[in-house]
Coordinates of C-alpha atoms (C1' of nucleotides) in Angstrom, one line a residue:
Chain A
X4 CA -7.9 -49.5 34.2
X5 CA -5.2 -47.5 35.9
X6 CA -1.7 -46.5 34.3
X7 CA 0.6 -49.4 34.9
X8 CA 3.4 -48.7 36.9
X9 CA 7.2 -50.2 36.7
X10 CA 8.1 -53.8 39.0
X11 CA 10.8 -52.4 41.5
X12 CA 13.9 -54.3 40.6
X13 CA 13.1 -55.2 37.0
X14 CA 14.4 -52.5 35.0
X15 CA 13.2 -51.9 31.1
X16 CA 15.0 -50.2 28.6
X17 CA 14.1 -47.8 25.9
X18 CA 15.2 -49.2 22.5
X19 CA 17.7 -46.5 22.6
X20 CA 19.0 -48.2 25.4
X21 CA 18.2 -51.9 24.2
X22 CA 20.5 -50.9 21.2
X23 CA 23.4 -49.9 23.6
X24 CA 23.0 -53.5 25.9
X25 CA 22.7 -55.3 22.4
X26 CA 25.9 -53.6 21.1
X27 CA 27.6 -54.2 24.4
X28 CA 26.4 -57.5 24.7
X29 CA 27.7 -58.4 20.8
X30 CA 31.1 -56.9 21.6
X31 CA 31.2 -58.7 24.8
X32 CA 30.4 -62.0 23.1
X33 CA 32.9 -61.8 20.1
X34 CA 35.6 -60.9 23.2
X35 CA 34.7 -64.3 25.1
X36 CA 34.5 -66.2 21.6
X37 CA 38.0 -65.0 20.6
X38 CA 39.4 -66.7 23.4
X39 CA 37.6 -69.9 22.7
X40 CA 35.3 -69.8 25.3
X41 CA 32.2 -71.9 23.7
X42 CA 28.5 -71.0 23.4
X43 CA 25.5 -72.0 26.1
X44 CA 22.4 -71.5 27.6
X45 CA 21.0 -73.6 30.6
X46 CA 17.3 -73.2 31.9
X47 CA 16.2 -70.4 33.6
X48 CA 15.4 -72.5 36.9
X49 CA 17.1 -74.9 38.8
X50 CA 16.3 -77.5 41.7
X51 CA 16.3 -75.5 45.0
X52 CA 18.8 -77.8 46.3
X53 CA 21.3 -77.1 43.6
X54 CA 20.9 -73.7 44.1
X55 CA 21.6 -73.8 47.9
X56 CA 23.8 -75.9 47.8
X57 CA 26.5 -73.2 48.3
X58 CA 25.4 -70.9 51.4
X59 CA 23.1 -69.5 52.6
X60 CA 21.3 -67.4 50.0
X61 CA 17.5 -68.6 50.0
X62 CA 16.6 -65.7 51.3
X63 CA 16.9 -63.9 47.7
X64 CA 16.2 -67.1 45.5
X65 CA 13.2 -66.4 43.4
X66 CA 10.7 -69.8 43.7
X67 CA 8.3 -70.7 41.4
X68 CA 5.3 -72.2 41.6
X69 CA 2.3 -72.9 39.8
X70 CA -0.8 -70.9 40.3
X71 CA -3.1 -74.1 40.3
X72 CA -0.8 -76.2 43.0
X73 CA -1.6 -78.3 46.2
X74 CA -0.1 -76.4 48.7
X75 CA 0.9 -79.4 50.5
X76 CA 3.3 -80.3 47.7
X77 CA 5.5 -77.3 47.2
X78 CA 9.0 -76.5 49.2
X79 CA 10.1 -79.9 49.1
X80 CA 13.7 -80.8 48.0
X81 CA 12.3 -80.9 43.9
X82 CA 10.4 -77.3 44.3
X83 CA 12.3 -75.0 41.4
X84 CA 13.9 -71.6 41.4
X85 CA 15.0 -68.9 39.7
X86 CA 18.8 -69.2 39.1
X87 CA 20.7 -66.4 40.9
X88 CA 23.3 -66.4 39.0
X89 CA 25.5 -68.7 36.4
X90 CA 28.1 -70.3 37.7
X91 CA 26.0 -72.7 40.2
X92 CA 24.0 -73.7 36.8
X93 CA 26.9 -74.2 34.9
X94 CA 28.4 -76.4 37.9
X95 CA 25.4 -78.4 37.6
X96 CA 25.7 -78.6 33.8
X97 CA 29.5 -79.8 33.7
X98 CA 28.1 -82.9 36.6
X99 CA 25.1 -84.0 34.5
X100 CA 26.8 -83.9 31.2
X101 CA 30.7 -84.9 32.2
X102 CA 30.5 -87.7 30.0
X103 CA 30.0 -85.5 26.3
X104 CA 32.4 -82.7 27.1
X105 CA 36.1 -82.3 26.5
X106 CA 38.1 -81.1 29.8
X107 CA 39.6 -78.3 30.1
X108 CA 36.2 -77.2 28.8
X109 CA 35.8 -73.6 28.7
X110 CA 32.0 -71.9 27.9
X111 CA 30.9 -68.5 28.2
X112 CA 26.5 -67.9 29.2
X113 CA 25.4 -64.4 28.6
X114 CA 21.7 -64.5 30.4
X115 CA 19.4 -62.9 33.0
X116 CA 19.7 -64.0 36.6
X117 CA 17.1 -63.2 39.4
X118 CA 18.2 -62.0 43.0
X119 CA 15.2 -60.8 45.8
X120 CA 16.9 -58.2 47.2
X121 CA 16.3 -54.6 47.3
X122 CA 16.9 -52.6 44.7
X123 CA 18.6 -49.5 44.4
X124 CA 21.0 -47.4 41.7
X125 CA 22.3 -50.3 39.6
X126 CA 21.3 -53.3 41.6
X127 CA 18.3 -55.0 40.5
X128 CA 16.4 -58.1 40.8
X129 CA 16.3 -59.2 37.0
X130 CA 19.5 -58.3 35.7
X131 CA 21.7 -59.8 32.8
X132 CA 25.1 -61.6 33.0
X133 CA 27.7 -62.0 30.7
X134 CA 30.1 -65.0 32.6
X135 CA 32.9 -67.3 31.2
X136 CA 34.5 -70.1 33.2
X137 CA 36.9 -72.9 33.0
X138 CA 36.7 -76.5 34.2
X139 CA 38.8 -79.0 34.3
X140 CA 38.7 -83.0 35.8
X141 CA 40.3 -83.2 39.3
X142 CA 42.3 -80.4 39.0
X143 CA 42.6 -77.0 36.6
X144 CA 45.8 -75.4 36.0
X145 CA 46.6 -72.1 38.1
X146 CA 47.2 -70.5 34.8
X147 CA 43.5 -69.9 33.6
X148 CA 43.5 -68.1 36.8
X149 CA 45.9 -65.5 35.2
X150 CA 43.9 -65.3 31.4
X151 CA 40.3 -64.6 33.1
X152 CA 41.3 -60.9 33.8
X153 CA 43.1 -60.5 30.4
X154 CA 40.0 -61.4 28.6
X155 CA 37.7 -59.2 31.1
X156 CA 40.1 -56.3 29.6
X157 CA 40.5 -56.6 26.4
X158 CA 36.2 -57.3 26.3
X159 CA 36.0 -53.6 28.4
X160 CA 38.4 -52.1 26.2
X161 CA 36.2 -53.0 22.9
X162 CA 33.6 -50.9 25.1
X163 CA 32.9 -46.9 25.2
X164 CA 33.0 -46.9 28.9
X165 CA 35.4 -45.3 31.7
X166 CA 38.5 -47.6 32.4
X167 CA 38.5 -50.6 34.4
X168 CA 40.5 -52.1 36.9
X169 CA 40.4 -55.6 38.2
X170 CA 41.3 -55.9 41.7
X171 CA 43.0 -59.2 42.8
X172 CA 43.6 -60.8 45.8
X173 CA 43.4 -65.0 46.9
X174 CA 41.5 -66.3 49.8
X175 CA 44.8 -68.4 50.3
X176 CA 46.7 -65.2 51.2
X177 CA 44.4 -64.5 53.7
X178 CA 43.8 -67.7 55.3
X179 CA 47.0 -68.6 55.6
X180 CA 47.9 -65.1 57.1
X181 CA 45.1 -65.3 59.7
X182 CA 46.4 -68.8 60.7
X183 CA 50.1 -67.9 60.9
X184 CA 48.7 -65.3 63.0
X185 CA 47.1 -68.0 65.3
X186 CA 43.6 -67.0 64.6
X187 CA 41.0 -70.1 64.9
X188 CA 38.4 -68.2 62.2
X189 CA 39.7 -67.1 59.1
X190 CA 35.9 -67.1 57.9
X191 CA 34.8 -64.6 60.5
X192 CA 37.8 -62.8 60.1
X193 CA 37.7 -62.4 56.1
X194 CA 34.1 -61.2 56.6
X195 CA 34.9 -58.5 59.3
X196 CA 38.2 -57.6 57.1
X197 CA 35.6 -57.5 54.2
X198 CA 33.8 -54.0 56.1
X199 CA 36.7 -52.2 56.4
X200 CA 35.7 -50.0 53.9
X201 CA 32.4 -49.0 55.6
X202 CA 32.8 -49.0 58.7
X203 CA 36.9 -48.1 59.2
X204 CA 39.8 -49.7 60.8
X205 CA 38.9 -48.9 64.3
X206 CA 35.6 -50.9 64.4
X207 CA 37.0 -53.2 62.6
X208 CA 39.6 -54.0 64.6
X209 CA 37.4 -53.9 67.8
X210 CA 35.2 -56.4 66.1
X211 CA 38.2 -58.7 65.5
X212 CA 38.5 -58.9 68.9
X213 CA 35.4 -59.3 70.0
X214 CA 34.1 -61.9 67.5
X215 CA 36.9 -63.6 66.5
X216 CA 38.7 -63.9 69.2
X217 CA 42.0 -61.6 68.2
X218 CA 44.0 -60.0 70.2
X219 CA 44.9 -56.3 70.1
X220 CA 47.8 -57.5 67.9
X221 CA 46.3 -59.4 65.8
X222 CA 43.9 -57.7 65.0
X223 CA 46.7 -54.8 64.0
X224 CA 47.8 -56.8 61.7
X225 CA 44.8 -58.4 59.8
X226 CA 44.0 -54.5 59.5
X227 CA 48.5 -53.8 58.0
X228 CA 47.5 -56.7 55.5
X229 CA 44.2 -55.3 54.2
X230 CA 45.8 -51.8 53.8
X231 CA 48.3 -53.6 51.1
X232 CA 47.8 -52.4 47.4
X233 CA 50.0 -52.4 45.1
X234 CA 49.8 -52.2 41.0
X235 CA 52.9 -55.0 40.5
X236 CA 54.2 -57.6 42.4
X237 CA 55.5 -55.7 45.4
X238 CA 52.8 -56.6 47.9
X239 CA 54.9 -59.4 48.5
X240 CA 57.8 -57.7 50.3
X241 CA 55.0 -55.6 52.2
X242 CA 53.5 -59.0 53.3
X243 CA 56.8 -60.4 54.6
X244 CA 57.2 -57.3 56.4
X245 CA 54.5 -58.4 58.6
X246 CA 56.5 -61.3 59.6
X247 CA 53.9 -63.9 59.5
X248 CA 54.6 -67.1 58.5
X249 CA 52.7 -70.5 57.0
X250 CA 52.7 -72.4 54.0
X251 CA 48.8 -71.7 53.1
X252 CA 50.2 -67.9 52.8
X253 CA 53.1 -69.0 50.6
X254 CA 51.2 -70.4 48.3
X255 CA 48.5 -68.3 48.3
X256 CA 51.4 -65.4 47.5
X257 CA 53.0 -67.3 44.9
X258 CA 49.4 -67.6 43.0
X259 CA 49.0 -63.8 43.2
X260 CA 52.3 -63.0 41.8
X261 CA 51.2 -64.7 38.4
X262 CA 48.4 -62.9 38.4
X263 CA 49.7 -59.9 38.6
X264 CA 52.8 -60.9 36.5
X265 CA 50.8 -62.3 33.7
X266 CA 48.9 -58.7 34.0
X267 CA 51.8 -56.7 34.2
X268 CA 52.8 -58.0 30.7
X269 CA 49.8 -58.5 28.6
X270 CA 47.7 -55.9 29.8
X271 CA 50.0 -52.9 32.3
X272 CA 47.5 -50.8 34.4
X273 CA 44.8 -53.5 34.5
X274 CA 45.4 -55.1 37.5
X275 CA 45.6 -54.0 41.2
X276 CA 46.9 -56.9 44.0
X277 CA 44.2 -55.8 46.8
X278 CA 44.6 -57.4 49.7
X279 CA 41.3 -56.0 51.5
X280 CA 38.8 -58.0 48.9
X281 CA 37.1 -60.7 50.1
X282 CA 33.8 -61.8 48.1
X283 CA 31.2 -62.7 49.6
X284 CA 30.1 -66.3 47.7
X285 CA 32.1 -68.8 50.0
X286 CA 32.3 -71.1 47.5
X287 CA 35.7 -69.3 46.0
X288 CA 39.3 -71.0 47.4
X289 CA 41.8 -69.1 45.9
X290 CA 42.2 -66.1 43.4
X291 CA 39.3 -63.7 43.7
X292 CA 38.0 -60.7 41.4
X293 CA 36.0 -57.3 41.4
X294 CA 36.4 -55.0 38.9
X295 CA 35.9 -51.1 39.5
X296 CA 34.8 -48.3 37.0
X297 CA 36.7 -45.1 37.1
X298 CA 34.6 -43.0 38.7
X299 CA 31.9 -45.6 40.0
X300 CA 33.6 -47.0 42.5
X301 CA 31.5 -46.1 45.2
X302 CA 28.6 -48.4 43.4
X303 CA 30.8 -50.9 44.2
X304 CA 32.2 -54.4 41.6
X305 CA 30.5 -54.6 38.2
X306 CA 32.4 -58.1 37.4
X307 CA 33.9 -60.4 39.6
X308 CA 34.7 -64.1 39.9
X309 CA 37.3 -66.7 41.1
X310 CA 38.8 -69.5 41.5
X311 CA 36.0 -72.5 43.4
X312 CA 38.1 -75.6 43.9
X313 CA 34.7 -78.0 45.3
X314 CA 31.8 -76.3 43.5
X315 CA 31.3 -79.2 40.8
X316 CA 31.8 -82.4 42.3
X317 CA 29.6 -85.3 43.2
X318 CA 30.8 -88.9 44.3
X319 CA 34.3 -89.3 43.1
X320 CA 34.2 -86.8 40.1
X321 CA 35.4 -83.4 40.9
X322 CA 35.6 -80.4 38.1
X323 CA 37.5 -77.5 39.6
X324 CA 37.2 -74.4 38.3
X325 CA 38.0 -70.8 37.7
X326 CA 35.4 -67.8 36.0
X327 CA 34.2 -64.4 36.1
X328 CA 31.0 -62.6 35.0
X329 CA 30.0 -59.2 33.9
X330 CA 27.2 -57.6 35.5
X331 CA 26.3 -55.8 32.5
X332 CA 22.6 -54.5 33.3
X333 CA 24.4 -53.2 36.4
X334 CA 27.1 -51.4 35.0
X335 CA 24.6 -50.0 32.2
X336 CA 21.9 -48.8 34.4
X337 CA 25.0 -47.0 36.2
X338 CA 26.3 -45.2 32.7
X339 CA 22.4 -44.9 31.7
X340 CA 21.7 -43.1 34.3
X341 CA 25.3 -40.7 34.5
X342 CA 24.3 -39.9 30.7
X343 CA 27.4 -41.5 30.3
X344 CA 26.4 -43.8 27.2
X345 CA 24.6 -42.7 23.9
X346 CA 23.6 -43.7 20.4
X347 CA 23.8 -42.4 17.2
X348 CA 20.2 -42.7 16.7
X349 CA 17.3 -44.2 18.2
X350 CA 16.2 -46.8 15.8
X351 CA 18.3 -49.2 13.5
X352 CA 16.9 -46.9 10.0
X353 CA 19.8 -45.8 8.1
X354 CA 17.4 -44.2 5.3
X355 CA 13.8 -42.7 5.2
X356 CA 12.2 -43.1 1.8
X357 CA 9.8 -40.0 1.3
X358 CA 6.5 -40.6 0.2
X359 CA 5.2 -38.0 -2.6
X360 CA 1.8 -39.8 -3.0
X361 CA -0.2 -42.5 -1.6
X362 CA -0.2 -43.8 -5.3
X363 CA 3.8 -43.9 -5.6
X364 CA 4.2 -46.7 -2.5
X365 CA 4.8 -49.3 -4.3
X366 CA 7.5 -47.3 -5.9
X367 CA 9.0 -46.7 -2.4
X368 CA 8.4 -49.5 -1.3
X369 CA 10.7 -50.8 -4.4
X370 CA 13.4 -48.6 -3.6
X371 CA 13.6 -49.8 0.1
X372 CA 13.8 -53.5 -1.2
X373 CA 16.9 -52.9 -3.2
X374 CA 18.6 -50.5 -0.3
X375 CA 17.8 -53.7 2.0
X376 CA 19.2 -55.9 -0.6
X377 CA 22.3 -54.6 0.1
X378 CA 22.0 -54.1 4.3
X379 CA 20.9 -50.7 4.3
X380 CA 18.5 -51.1 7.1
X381 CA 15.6 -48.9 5.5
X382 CA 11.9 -48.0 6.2
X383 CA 9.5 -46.0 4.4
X384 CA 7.6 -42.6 5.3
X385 CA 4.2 -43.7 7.2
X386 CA 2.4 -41.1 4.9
X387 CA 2.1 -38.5 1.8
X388 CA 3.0 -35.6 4.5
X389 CA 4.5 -32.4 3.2
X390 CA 8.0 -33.3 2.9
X391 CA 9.0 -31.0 5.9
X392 CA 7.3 -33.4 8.1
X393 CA 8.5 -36.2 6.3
X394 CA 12.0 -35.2 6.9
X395 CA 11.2 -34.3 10.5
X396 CA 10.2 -37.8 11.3
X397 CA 13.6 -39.2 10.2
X398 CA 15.3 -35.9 12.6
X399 CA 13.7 -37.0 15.3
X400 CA 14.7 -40.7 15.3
X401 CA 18.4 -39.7 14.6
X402 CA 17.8 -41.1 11.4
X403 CA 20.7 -39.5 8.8
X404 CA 19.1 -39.9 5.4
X405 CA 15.7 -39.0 3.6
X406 CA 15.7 -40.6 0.5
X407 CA 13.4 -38.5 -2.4
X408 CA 12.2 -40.4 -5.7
X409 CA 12.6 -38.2 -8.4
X410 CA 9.2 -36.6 -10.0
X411 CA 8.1 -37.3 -13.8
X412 CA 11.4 -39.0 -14.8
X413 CA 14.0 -37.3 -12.9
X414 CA 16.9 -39.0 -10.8
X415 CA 16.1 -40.2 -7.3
X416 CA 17.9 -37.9 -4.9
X417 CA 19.3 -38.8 -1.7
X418 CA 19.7 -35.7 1.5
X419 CA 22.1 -36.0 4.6
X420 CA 19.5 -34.4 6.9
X421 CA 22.8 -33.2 9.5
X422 CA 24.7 -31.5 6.8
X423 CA 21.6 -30.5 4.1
X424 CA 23.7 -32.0 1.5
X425 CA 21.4 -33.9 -1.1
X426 CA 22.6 -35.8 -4.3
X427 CA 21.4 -37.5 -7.1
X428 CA 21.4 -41.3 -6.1
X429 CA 20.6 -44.5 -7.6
X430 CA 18.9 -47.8 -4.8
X431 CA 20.8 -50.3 -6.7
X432 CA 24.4 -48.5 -6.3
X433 CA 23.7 -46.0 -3.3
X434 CA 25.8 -46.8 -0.4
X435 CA 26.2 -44.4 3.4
X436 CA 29.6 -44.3 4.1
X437 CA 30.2 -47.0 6.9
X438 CA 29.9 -44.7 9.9
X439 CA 26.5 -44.6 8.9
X440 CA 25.0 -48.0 8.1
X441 CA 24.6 -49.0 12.0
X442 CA 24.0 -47.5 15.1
X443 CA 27.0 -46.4 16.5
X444 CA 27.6 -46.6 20.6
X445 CA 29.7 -43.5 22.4
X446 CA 30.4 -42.5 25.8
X447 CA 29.5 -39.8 27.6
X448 CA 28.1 -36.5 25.6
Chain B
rG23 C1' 13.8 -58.4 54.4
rU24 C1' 14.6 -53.6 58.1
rG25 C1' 15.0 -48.3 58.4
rG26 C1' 15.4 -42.9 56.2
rU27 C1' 14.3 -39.4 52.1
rC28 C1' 11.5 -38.3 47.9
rG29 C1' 6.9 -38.9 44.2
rU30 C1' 2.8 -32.2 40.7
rA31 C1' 2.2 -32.3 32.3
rG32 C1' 6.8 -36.4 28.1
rC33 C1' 11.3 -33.6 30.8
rU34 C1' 13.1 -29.8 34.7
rC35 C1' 10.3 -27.7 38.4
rA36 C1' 6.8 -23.6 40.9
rG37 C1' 2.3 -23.9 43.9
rC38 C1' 3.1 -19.2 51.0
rU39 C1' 0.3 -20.8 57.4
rG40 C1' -5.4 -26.4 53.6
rG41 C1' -9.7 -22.5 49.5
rU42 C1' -11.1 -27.6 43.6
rA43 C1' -3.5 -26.7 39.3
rG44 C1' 0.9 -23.2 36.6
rA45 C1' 5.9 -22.0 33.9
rG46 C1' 10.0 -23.2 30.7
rC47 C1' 11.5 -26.9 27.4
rA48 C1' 9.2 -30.8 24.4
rC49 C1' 4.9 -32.1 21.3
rC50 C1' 0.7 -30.7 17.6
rG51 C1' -1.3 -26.9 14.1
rG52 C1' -0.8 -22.3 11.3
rG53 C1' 2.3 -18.2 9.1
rU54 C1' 5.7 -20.9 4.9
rU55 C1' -0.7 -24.2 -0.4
rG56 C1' 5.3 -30.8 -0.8
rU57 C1' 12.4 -30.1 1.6
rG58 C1' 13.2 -29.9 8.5
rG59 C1' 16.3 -27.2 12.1
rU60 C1' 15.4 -19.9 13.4
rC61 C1' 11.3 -16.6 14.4
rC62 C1' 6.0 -15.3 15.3
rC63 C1' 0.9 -16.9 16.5
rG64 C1' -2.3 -20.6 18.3
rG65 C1' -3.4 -25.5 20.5
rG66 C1' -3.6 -30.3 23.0
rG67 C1' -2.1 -32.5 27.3
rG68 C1' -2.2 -33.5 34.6
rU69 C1' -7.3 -39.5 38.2
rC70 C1' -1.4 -33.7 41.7
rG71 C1' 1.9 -42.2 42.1
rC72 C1' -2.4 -45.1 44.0
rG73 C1' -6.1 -46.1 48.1
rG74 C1' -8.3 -44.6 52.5
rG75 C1' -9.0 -40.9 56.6
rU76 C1' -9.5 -35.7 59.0
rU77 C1' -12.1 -31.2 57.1
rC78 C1' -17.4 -27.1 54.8
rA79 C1' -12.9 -27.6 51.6
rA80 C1' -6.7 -31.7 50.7
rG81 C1' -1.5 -31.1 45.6
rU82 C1' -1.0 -29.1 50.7
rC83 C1' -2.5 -32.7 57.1
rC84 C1' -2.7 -38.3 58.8
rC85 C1' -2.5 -43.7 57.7
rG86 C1' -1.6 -47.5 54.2
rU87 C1' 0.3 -49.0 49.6
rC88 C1' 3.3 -48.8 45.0
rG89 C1' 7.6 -46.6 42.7
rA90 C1' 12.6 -44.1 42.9
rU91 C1' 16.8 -43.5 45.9
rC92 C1' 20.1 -44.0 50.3
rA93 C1' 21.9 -47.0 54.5
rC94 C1' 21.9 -52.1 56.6
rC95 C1' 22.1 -57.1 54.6
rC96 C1' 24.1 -59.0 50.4
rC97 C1' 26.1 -58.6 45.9
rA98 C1' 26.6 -58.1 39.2

RNA sequence: GUGGUCGUAGCUCAGCUGGUAGAGCACCGGGUUGUGGUCCCGGGGGUCGCGGGUUCAAGUCCCGUCGAUCACCCCA
């Protein structure tokens, strides 16, 4: 049998780096659960109906099937998926189970989501999510709009990583701009608008008016409103500049404002209003979110979200909502592979007890109980080696301490293996200082 | 899903116009007969991503495929 070689798109990590994602994840977590965002997990795979139900995106929806199936009896309406990401699950969720939860109900899902498209540096097929959201019945007050970026911050800033910046803008701002303007296709224009950044103003603009039917004009100004960027609430003077006028816009301008407002005062530097972002999901009716990493911005959002007004409804129940969700395999295979992440050491072992002698095992094994006892996460020496090699085997994991029963009577010793240093030590007492006793995360080297 | 580039030891790479594989680091052993990291000596390890073709002969040329990466699409 040949070497096995990797699935494209379905990225494993070392346990060096399962450690970092755990870590991550954990801190992540606590984040959401300090705001009160509440625990869940829905199934893996979802009705293909539910999951293209918003756009057009069955091209990259994973489908399962069973090996052993009549293959007159798959694609129907009932055939399953592979959810692509969590927000459509969730939507799903709040509709089947209305009736048990309390409204505003706010839940965070950290789980792996499947997309077919092609890989490349920090895009994947199988990659892991970390996603809170708000729902309310009918409708959801703007301002949850404004706390989904403030917990989004304070989550990164529990993190080693590079700084973050959430960039802001509302499909209302937009919309109503284009229409003020008298265009007939706010759609086709927001997705044109939405290449400026590869492929420049000039082709954008000629695209305008070819497939949107702008004028010259127009198009001019579609292109002055996307340049807009600004760190407060200024955009809204550069805006009014343009001299458009339309109620969509007001509103839309009036939503921004908190956002950045609310921004501006918990959390200063967080936040850019940028008028250029579009999203692609269509799905989202007002605010909209990316987030950038210093640095990484040319690998484009690593969290992003908004504000869907229709996405959960059915009949005469409608559940608004407003969320945001952290592609955290994405922005960890980006600082994996920059070197811009590391560990303290490569396994959870805080102590290595030595083994003098087959005979004395049990004795070590003794000795690891009562460091465990007391959650020193401890293993002991896979064999009698010389205790050079002994000690090597806890270098090479990054392990910091080799812990040596004493011989015919004498104290147990204990040696830091970085600084040489070793000391008499007792395993019921014996405690690392608490840098040591876990893993610690860093950035870069 | 479409197109481009790349693919030699665990890692970084060398291998000229085709003549059946090499270095540094890492790893293992010994010097140092039970306390590592330096130094010295020695050693193991490669179906040259995989499959097919051309040729007396392919790591080297051709085709396919898989993987990585980039652009498009889309997006975490």
């Amino acid at each position: 049998m040949s070497k096995p070689t990797p699935i494209s798109g379905f990225p494993e990590w070392l346990p060096a780096q399962r450690m970092i994602e755990q870590n991550v994840v954990e801190k992540i977590r606590s984040t959401f659960e300090l705001y009160g965002f509440a625990p869940l997990e829905t199934r893996a795979v979802e009705p293909m109906d539910q999951l293209l139900r918003k756009g057009e995106t069955s091209k990259e929806v994973y489908v399962l099937r069973r090996l052993q199936e009549d293959p007159a009896a798959g694609g129907g309406d009932d055939a399953l998926g592979l959810h692509f990401d969590l927000t459509v699950p969730f939507a799903r969720f709040v509709l089947e189970n209305s009736g048990k939860l309390q409204f505003p109900f706010r839940r965070y899902q950290i789980q792996k989501v499947w997309r077919g498209e092609r890989p490349q540096e920090g895009r994947y097929r199988e990659f892991l999510q970390a996603d809170i959201d708000v729902v309310d019945r009918d409708t959801l007050p703007f301002h949850y709009d404004t706390e989904m970026p403030l917990v989004i911050g304070d989550a990164f800033r529990s993190l080693p990583i590079p700084q973050a910046t959430i960039l802001v803008n509302n499909r209302k701002v937009c919309e109503g701009f284009y229409r003020g303007l008298g265009l007939e296709d706010p759609d086709q224009v927001l997705r044109t608008v939405d290449k400026l950044d590869k492929i420049g103003p000039e082709k954008v603009a000629a695209l305008l008016v070819e497939t949107a039917g702008a004028t010259d004009a127009q198009a001019r100004a579609c292109l002055r409103l996307a340049e807009i960027s600004t760190g407060d609430a200024s955009f809204v003077d550069a805006v009014r500049a343009l001299g458009v006028s339309n109620a969509l816009l007001d509103e839309g301008l009036e939503e921004l404002v908190r956002v950045v407002d609310a921004a501006a005062e918990h959390a200063p530097g967080l936040i850019r209003a940028e008028l250029k972002i579009a999203r692609g999901l269509d799905y989202y009716t007002g605010t909209v979110y990316e987030t950038q990493l210093r640095g990484y911005e040319r690998f484009g959002s690593i969290c992003s979200g908004g504000r869907y007004e229709n996405l959960a409804s059915a009949g005469n129940e409608r559940f608004p909502g407003v969320g945001i969700s952290i592609g955290v395999s994405r922005m960890l295979g980006l600082l994996f592979g920059h070197g811009a992440l590391s560990v303290s050491r490569s396994v959870p072992t805080c102590v290595v007890v030595a083994l003098p002698h087959e005979d004395l095992r049990g004795r070590c094994d003794g000795i690891a109980r009562a460091l465990r006892s007391r959650r020193i996460s401890t293993e002991v020496a896979p064999s009698a080696a010389k205790f050079g090699k002994q000690i090597r085997f806890a270098e090479r994991r990054g392990i910091p301490y080799v812990w040596f029963p004493g011989a015919g009577g004498e104290p147990d010793t204990i040696k830091d293996i970085r600084s040489g240093e070793q000391v008499e030590a007792d395993a019921a007492t014996w405690t690392p200082p608490a840098g040591d006793l876990l893993p610690e995360v860093s950035g870069a080297r």
